[in-house]
Coordinates of C-alpha atoms in Angstrom, one line a residue:
V3 CA 50.2 -17.7 -11.3
I4 CA 49.8 -17.9 -7.6
Q5 CA 46.5 -18.0 -5.8
V6 CA 45.9 -16.5 -2.3
I7 CA 43.6 -18.8 -0.4
P8 CA 42.3 -19.2 3.1
L9 CA 43.5 -22.8 3.7
E10 CA 41.7 -25.1 6.1
T11 CA 43.3 -28.0 7.9
V12 CA 44.0 -31.2 6.0
S13 CA 41.8 -33.2 8.3
A14 CA 38.9 -31.0 7.4
W15 CA 39.6 -31.5 3.7
W16 CA 39.6 -35.2 4.1
A17 CA 36.3 -35.1 6.0
T18 CA 34.6 -33.3 3.1
E19 CA 32.5 -35.9 1.3
R20 CA 29.9 -34.0 -0.7
M21 CA 30.3 -30.9 -2.9
C22 CA 28.2 -29.3 -5.5
S23 CA 31.0 -29.9 -8.0
A24 CA 30.3 -33.7 -7.7
E25 CA 27.4 -32.9 -9.9
R26 CA 28.8 -31.5 -13.2
I27 CA 28.0 -27.9 -13.7
T28 CA 26.7 -27.0 -17.1
E29 CA 28.0 -24.3 -19.4
Q30 CA 24.8 -22.4 -18.7
D31 CA 25.3 -22.7 -15.0
G32 CA 28.9 -21.5 -15.3
Q33 CA 27.9 -18.4 -17.3
L34 CA 25.2 -17.6 -14.7
L35 CA 27.8 -17.8 -12.0
L36 CA 30.2 -15.6 -13.9
R37 CA 27.5 -13.0 -14.4
L38 CA 26.6 -13.0 -10.7
A39 CA 30.3 -12.7 -9.8
K40 CA 30.8 -9.6 -12.1
D41 CA 27.5 -8.1 -10.8
A42 CA 28.8 -8.5 -7.3
I43 CA 31.9 -6.6 -8.1
E44 CA 30.0 -3.8 -9.9
S45 CA 27.6 -3.4 -7.0
R46 CA 30.5 -2.9 -4.6
L47 CA 32.2 -0.5 -6.9
R48 CA 29.1 1.7 -7.3
C49 CA 27.9 1.3 -3.6
L50 CA 24.7 -0.4 -4.7
P51 CA 22.7 -2.8 -2.4
A52 CA 24.0 -6.3 -2.3
Q53 CA 22.4 -8.8 -4.7
N54 CA 19.4 -10.7 -3.7
L55 CA 20.5 -14.1 -4.9
A56 CA 17.2 -15.7 -4.0
A57 CA 15.6 -13.4 -6.7
C58 CA 18.1 -14.3 -9.4
D59 CA 16.5 -17.5 -10.6
V60 CA 19.5 -19.6 -9.5
P61 CA 19.0 -23.4 -10.1
E62 CA 18.7 -25.6 -7.0
R63 CA 21.9 -27.5 -7.8
L64 CA 23.9 -24.2 -7.4
W65 CA 22.6 -23.9 -3.9
Q66 CA 24.4 -27.1 -2.9
Q67 CA 27.6 -26.9 -0.9
G68 CA 30.5 -26.1 -3.2
A69 CA 34.0 -24.6 -3.4
A70 CA 35.3 -22.3 -6.1
F71 CA 38.1 -19.9 -7.0
V72 CA 37.4 -16.6 -8.8
T73 CA 40.3 -15.2 -10.9
L74 CA 40.4 -11.6 -12.3
T75 CA 42.6 -10.5 -15.1
L76 CA 43.1 -7.1 -16.6
H77 CA 44.8 -6.7 -20.1
G78 CA 46.0 -10.3 -19.8
K79 CA 47.6 -9.8 -16.3
L80 CA 46.5 -11.2 -13.0
R81 CA 44.4 -8.7 -11.0
G82 CA 43.2 -10.9 -8.2
C83 CA 42.4 -14.5 -7.2
I84 CA 40.7 -15.7 -4.1
G85 CA 38.9 -19.0 -3.4
H86 CA 38.2 -21.9 -1.1
L87 CA 39.4 -25.5 -1.2
Q88 CA 36.7 -26.8 1.1
A89 CA 33.0 -26.5 0.6
K90 CA 31.6 -24.5 3.4
Q91 CA 28.5 -22.7 1.9
P92 CA 26.3 -22.9 -1.2
L93 CA 28.3 -22.7 -4.4
V94 CA 26.5 -19.6 -5.7
E95 CA 27.3 -17.7 -2.4
D96 CA 30.9 -19.0 -2.5
V97 CA 31.4 -17.6 -6.0
V98 CA 29.9 -14.2 -5.1
E99 CA 31.9 -13.9 -1.9
N100 CA 35.2 -14.8 -3.6
A101 CA 34.5 -12.4 -6.5
R102 CA 34.3 -9.5 -4.0
H103 CA 37.3 -10.7 -2.1
A104 CA 39.4 -11.1 -5.3
A105 CA 38.5 -7.6 -6.5
F106 CA 38.9 -5.7 -3.2
E107 CA 40.8 -7.9 -0.7
D108 CA 43.6 -9.7 -2.5
P109 CA 46.6 -8.5 -0.5
R110 CA 48.8 -8.5 -3.6
F111 CA 46.8 -5.7 -5.2
A112 CA 45.1 -2.4 -4.5
P113 CA 41.3 -2.6 -4.4
L114 CA 39.8 -2.6 -7.9
H115 CA 39.0 0.9 -9.2
E116 CA 35.9 1.7 -11.1
T117 CA 37.9 2.7 -14.2
E118 CA 39.3 -0.8 -14.4
F119 CA 35.9 -2.5 -14.4
A120 CA 35.0 -2.3 -18.2
A121 CA 38.2 -4.2 -19.2
L122 CA 38.0 -6.7 -16.3
E123 CA 37.9 -10.4 -17.2
V124 CA 36.4 -12.9 -14.7
S125 CA 37.1 -16.7 -14.7
L126 CA 35.8 -19.3 -12.4
S127 CA 37.2 -22.7 -11.3
I128 CA 34.8 -25.1 -9.5
L129 CA 36.6 -27.7 -7.4
S130 CA 36.0 -31.4 -6.9
T131 CA 36.5 -32.8 -3.4
P132 CA 40.3 -33.0 -2.7
Q133 CA 41.5 -36.6 -2.4
P134 CA 44.6 -37.7 -0.4
M135 CA 47.3 -39.3 -2.5
S136 CA 49.3 -42.3 -1.3
F137 CA 52.9 -42.5 -2.3
S138 CA 56.2 -44.1 -1.2
S139 CA 58.7 -41.5 -2.5
E140 CA 58.9 -38.3 -4.5
Q141 CA 59.4 -40.3 -7.7
D142 CA 56.3 -42.3 -6.9
L143 CA 54.3 -39.1 -6.3
L144 CA 55.5 -37.6 -9.6
R145 CA 54.5 -40.7 -11.5
Q146 CA 50.9 -40.4 -10.2
I147 CA 50.5 -36.6 -10.9
R148 CA 48.5 -35.9 -14.0
P149 CA 49.9 -32.8 -15.8
G150 CA 47.2 -30.4 -17.0
V151 CA 44.5 -32.2 -14.9
D152 CA 45.4 -32.2 -11.2
G153 CA 45.3 -29.3 -8.8
L154 CA 47.5 -30.1 -5.8
I155 CA 47.4 -29.3 -2.1
L156 CA 50.6 -29.7 -0.2
K157 CA 51.0 -29.6 3.6
D158 CA 53.6 -30.5 6.1
G159 CA 53.1 -29.1 9.7
Q160 CA 52.2 -25.5 9.4
K161 CA 53.4 -25.2 5.9
Q162 CA 50.8 -25.5 3.2
G163 CA 49.8 -24.3 -0.3
T164 CA 48.0 -25.2 -3.5
F165 CA 48.2 -24.8 -7.2
L166 CA 45.1 -24.9 -9.4
P167 CA 45.2 -27.0 -12.6
S168 CA 45.5 -23.8 -14.6
V169 CA 49.1 -23.4 -13.2
W170 CA 50.1 -26.2 -15.6
E171 CA 49.9 -23.7 -18.4
S172 CA 53.0 -22.0 -17.0
L173 CA 54.6 -25.0 -15.3
P174 CA 54.0 -28.0 -17.7
D175 CA 56.7 -30.3 -16.2
A176 CA 55.5 -32.3 -13.1
A177 CA 58.8 -32.0 -11.3
D178 CA 59.0 -28.3 -11.7
F179 CA 55.3 -28.0 -10.8
L180 CA 56.0 -29.8 -7.5
R181 CA 59.2 -27.8 -6.8
Q182 CA 57.4 -24.5 -7.2
L183 CA 54.5 -25.7 -5.0
K184 CA 56.9 -26.5 -2.3
L185 CA 58.4 -23.0 -2.5
K186 CA 54.9 -21.5 -2.4
S187 CA 54.2 -23.6 0.7
G188 CA 57.2 -22.1 2.4
L189 CA 59.4 -25.2 2.0
P190 CA 62.7 -25.7 0.1
S191 CA 62.3 -26.8 -3.5
D192 CA 64.2 -30.1 -2.7
Y193 CA 62.3 -30.8 0.5
W194 CA 61.1 -34.3 1.3
S195 CA 59.6 -35.8 4.5
D196 CA 57.6 -38.8 5.4
S197 CA 55.1 -36.4 7.0
L198 CA 54.4 -34.6 3.7
A199 CA 50.7 -34.8 2.8
V200 CA 49.5 -34.2 -0.8
L201 CA 45.9 -34.1 -2.0
R202 CA 44.6 -33.6 -5.5
Y203 CA 41.5 -32.3 -7.1
T204 CA 40.2 -31.3 -10.5
T205 CA 38.2 -28.3 -11.6
Q206 CA 35.6 -27.2 -14.0
H207 CA 36.7 -23.9 -15.6
F208 CA 34.5 -21.2 -17.0
S209 CA 35.4 -17.8 -18.5

């Protein structure tokens, strides 16, 4: 699974110190965000007015700055995935915005059609603040990576990319995970450089 994301600069990621995800989101919160995400997609499909989030009884904690990915699947296959790595707006607004973008603006897919909506499944990943990793070699980096737990951001110069922790389901080996992330970032699979920067984050997942 590959996510399409609007990546910011690494310096901006490092400067991010406070995110809504620092406060654990409850299952009830997650289900509310999922409902708002699906409502946002349905409103766009049926040309209805945009949601008034202020009238949706959203808890104050979900109005804190936060970053999330929204993933859409249809009959078990990816149908769209858009998100942010850096908190830039209230979490509830980030989820609603990314839901619309995943449904209608993911460049890998045609815009969602109304006939697909009934079978559409929505999942949500809320990100912790990405933290830079310190390592002396590729083997040192691989020893520190936590399979099944870490999402990784990789950057070198203008090349950059990320894998969410959910990608471990299809790439369970750390070395393979890193190789595929290099390829996604536009780098050779055996690439290594002293200028390579890697950050990691975790997610809370709701579906």
